[in-house]
GROMACS .gro file of C-alpha atoms in nm:
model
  119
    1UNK     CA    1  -9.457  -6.210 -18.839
    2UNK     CA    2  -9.254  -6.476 -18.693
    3UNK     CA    3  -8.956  -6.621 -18.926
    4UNK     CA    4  -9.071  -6.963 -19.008
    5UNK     CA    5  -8.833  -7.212 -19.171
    6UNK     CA    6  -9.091  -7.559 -19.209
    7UNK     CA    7  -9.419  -7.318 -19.244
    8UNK     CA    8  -9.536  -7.083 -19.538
    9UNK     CA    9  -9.781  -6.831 -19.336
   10UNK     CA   10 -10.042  -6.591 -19.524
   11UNK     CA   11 -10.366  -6.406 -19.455
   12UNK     CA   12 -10.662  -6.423 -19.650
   13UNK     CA   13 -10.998  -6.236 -19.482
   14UNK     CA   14 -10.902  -6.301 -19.177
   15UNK     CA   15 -10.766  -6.622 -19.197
   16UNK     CA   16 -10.396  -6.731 -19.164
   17UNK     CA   17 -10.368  -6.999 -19.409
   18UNK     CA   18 -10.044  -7.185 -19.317
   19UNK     CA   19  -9.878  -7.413 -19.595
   20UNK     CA   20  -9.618  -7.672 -19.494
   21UNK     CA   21  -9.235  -7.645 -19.671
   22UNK     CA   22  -9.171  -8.022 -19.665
   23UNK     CA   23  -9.360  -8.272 -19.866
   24UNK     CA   24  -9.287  -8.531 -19.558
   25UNK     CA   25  -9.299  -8.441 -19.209
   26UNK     CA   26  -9.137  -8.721 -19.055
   27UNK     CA   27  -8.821  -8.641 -18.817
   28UNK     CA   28  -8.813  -8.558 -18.503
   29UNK     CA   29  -8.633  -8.228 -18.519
   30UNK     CA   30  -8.872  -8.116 -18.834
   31UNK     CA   31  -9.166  -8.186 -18.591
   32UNK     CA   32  -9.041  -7.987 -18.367
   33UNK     CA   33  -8.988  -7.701 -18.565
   34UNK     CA   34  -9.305  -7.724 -18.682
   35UNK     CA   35  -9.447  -7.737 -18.307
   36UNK     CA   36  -9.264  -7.424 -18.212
   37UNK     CA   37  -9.359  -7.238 -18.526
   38UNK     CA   38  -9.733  -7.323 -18.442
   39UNK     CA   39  -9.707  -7.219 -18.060
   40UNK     CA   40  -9.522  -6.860 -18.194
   41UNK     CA   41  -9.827  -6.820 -18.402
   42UNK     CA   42 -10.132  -6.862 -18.194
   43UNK     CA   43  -9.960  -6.767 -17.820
   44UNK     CA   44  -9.725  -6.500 -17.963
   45UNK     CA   45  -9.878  -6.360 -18.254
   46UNK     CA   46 -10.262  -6.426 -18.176
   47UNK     CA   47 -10.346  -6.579 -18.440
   48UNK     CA   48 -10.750  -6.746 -18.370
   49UNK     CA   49 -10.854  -6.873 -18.734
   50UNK     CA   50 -10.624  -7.131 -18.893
   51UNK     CA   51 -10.667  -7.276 -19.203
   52UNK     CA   52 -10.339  -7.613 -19.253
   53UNK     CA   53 -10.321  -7.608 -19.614
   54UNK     CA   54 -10.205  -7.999 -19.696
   55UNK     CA   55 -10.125  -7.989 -20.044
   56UNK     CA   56  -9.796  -8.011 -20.029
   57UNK     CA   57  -9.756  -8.272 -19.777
   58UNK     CA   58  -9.742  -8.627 -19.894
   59UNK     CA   59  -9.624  -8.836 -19.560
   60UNK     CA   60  -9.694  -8.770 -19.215
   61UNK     CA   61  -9.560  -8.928 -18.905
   62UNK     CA   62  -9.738  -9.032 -18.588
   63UNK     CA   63  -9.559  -8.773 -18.362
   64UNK     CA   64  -9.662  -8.490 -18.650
   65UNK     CA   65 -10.025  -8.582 -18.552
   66UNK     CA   66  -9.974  -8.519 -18.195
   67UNK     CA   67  -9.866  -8.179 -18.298
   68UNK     CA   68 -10.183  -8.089 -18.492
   69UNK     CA   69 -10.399  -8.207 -18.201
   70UNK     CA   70 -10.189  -7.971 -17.964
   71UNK     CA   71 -10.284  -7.701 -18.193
   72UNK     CA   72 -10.611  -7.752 -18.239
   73UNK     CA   73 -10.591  -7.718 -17.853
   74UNK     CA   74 -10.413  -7.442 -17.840
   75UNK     CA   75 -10.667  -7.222 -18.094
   76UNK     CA   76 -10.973  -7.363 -17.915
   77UNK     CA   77 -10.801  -7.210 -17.544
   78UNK     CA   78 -10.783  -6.871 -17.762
   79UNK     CA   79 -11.131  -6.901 -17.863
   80UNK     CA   80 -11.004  -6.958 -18.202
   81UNK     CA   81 -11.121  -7.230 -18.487
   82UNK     CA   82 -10.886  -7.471 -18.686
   83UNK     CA   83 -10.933  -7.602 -19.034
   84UNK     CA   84 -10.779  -7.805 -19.270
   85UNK     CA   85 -10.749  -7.853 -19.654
   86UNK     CA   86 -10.611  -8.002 -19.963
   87UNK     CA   87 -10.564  -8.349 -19.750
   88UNK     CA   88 -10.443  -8.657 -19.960
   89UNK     CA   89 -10.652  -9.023 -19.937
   90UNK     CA   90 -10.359  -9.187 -19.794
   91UNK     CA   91 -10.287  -8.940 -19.514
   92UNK     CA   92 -10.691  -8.897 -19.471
   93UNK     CA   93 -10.689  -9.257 -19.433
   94UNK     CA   94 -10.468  -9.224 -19.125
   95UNK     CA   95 -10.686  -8.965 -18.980
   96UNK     CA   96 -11.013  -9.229 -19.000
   97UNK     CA   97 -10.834  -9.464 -18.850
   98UNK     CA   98 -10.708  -9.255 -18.557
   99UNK     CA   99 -11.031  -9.118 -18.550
  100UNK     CA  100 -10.870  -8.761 -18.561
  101UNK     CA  101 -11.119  -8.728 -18.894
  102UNK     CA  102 -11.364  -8.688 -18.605
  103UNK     CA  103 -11.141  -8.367 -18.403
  104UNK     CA  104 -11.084  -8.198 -18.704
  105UNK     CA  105 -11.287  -8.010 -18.926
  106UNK     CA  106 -11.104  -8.091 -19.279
  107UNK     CA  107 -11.267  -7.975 -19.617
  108UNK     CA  108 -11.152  -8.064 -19.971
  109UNK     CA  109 -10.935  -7.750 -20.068
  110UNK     CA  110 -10.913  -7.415 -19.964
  111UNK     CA  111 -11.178  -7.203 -20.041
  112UNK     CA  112 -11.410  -7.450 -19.904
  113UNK     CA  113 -11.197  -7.420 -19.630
  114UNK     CA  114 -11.174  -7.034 -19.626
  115UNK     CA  115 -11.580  -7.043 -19.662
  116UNK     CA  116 -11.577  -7.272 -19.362
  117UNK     CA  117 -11.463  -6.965 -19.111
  118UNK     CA  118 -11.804  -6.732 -19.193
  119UNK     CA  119 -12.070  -7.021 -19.087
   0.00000   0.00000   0.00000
């Protein structure tokens, strides 16, 4: 497995479950870490099922958003599925208003989550 620096990476059934390091994911260079470390996952290291585990995370910038909607991109082109978890009501609040609550499938925490990938 890739050496990731912003992203904690595990599988569970199947399922890489990917936790973020920082608790805000706002600069540039961080973003594009992250962006890289996503890309090296699915293209390199085939991942298909991806499960972003939020808990951690407690600001998000604009420009982080435009890397989760490359990624949900890039798992749909590998006939893959993308979920998220563990998202907090301000950040959530972000996603309704960007409508990216529509894109995404998000569920409350993981197992829900997890369940998510069988159905």
């Amino acid at each position: 497995m890739a050496d990731n620096r912003r992203l904690g990476v595990s599988e569970v059934s199947g399922v890489t479950v990917i936790q973020f390091n920082d608790r805000k994911i706002l600069d540039d260079s961080q973003i594009q870490e992250i962006g890289q470390e996503f890309t090296a996952l699915v293209e390199q290291e085939q991942k298909k099922n991806i499960l972003l585990n939020f808990s951690h995370v407690e600001f998000l910038s604009s420009s982080a958003l435009g890397k989760l909607i490359n990624l949900e991109k890039q798992v749909k082109a590998h006939s893959g599925k993308l979920r998220m978890s563990n998202i907090r009501p301000e950040i959530m609040e972000v996603f309704a208003i960007t409508k990216l609550n529509k894109l995404f499938d998000i569920r409350d925490d993981v197992p829900d989550a997890l369940a998510a990938f069988n159905s």
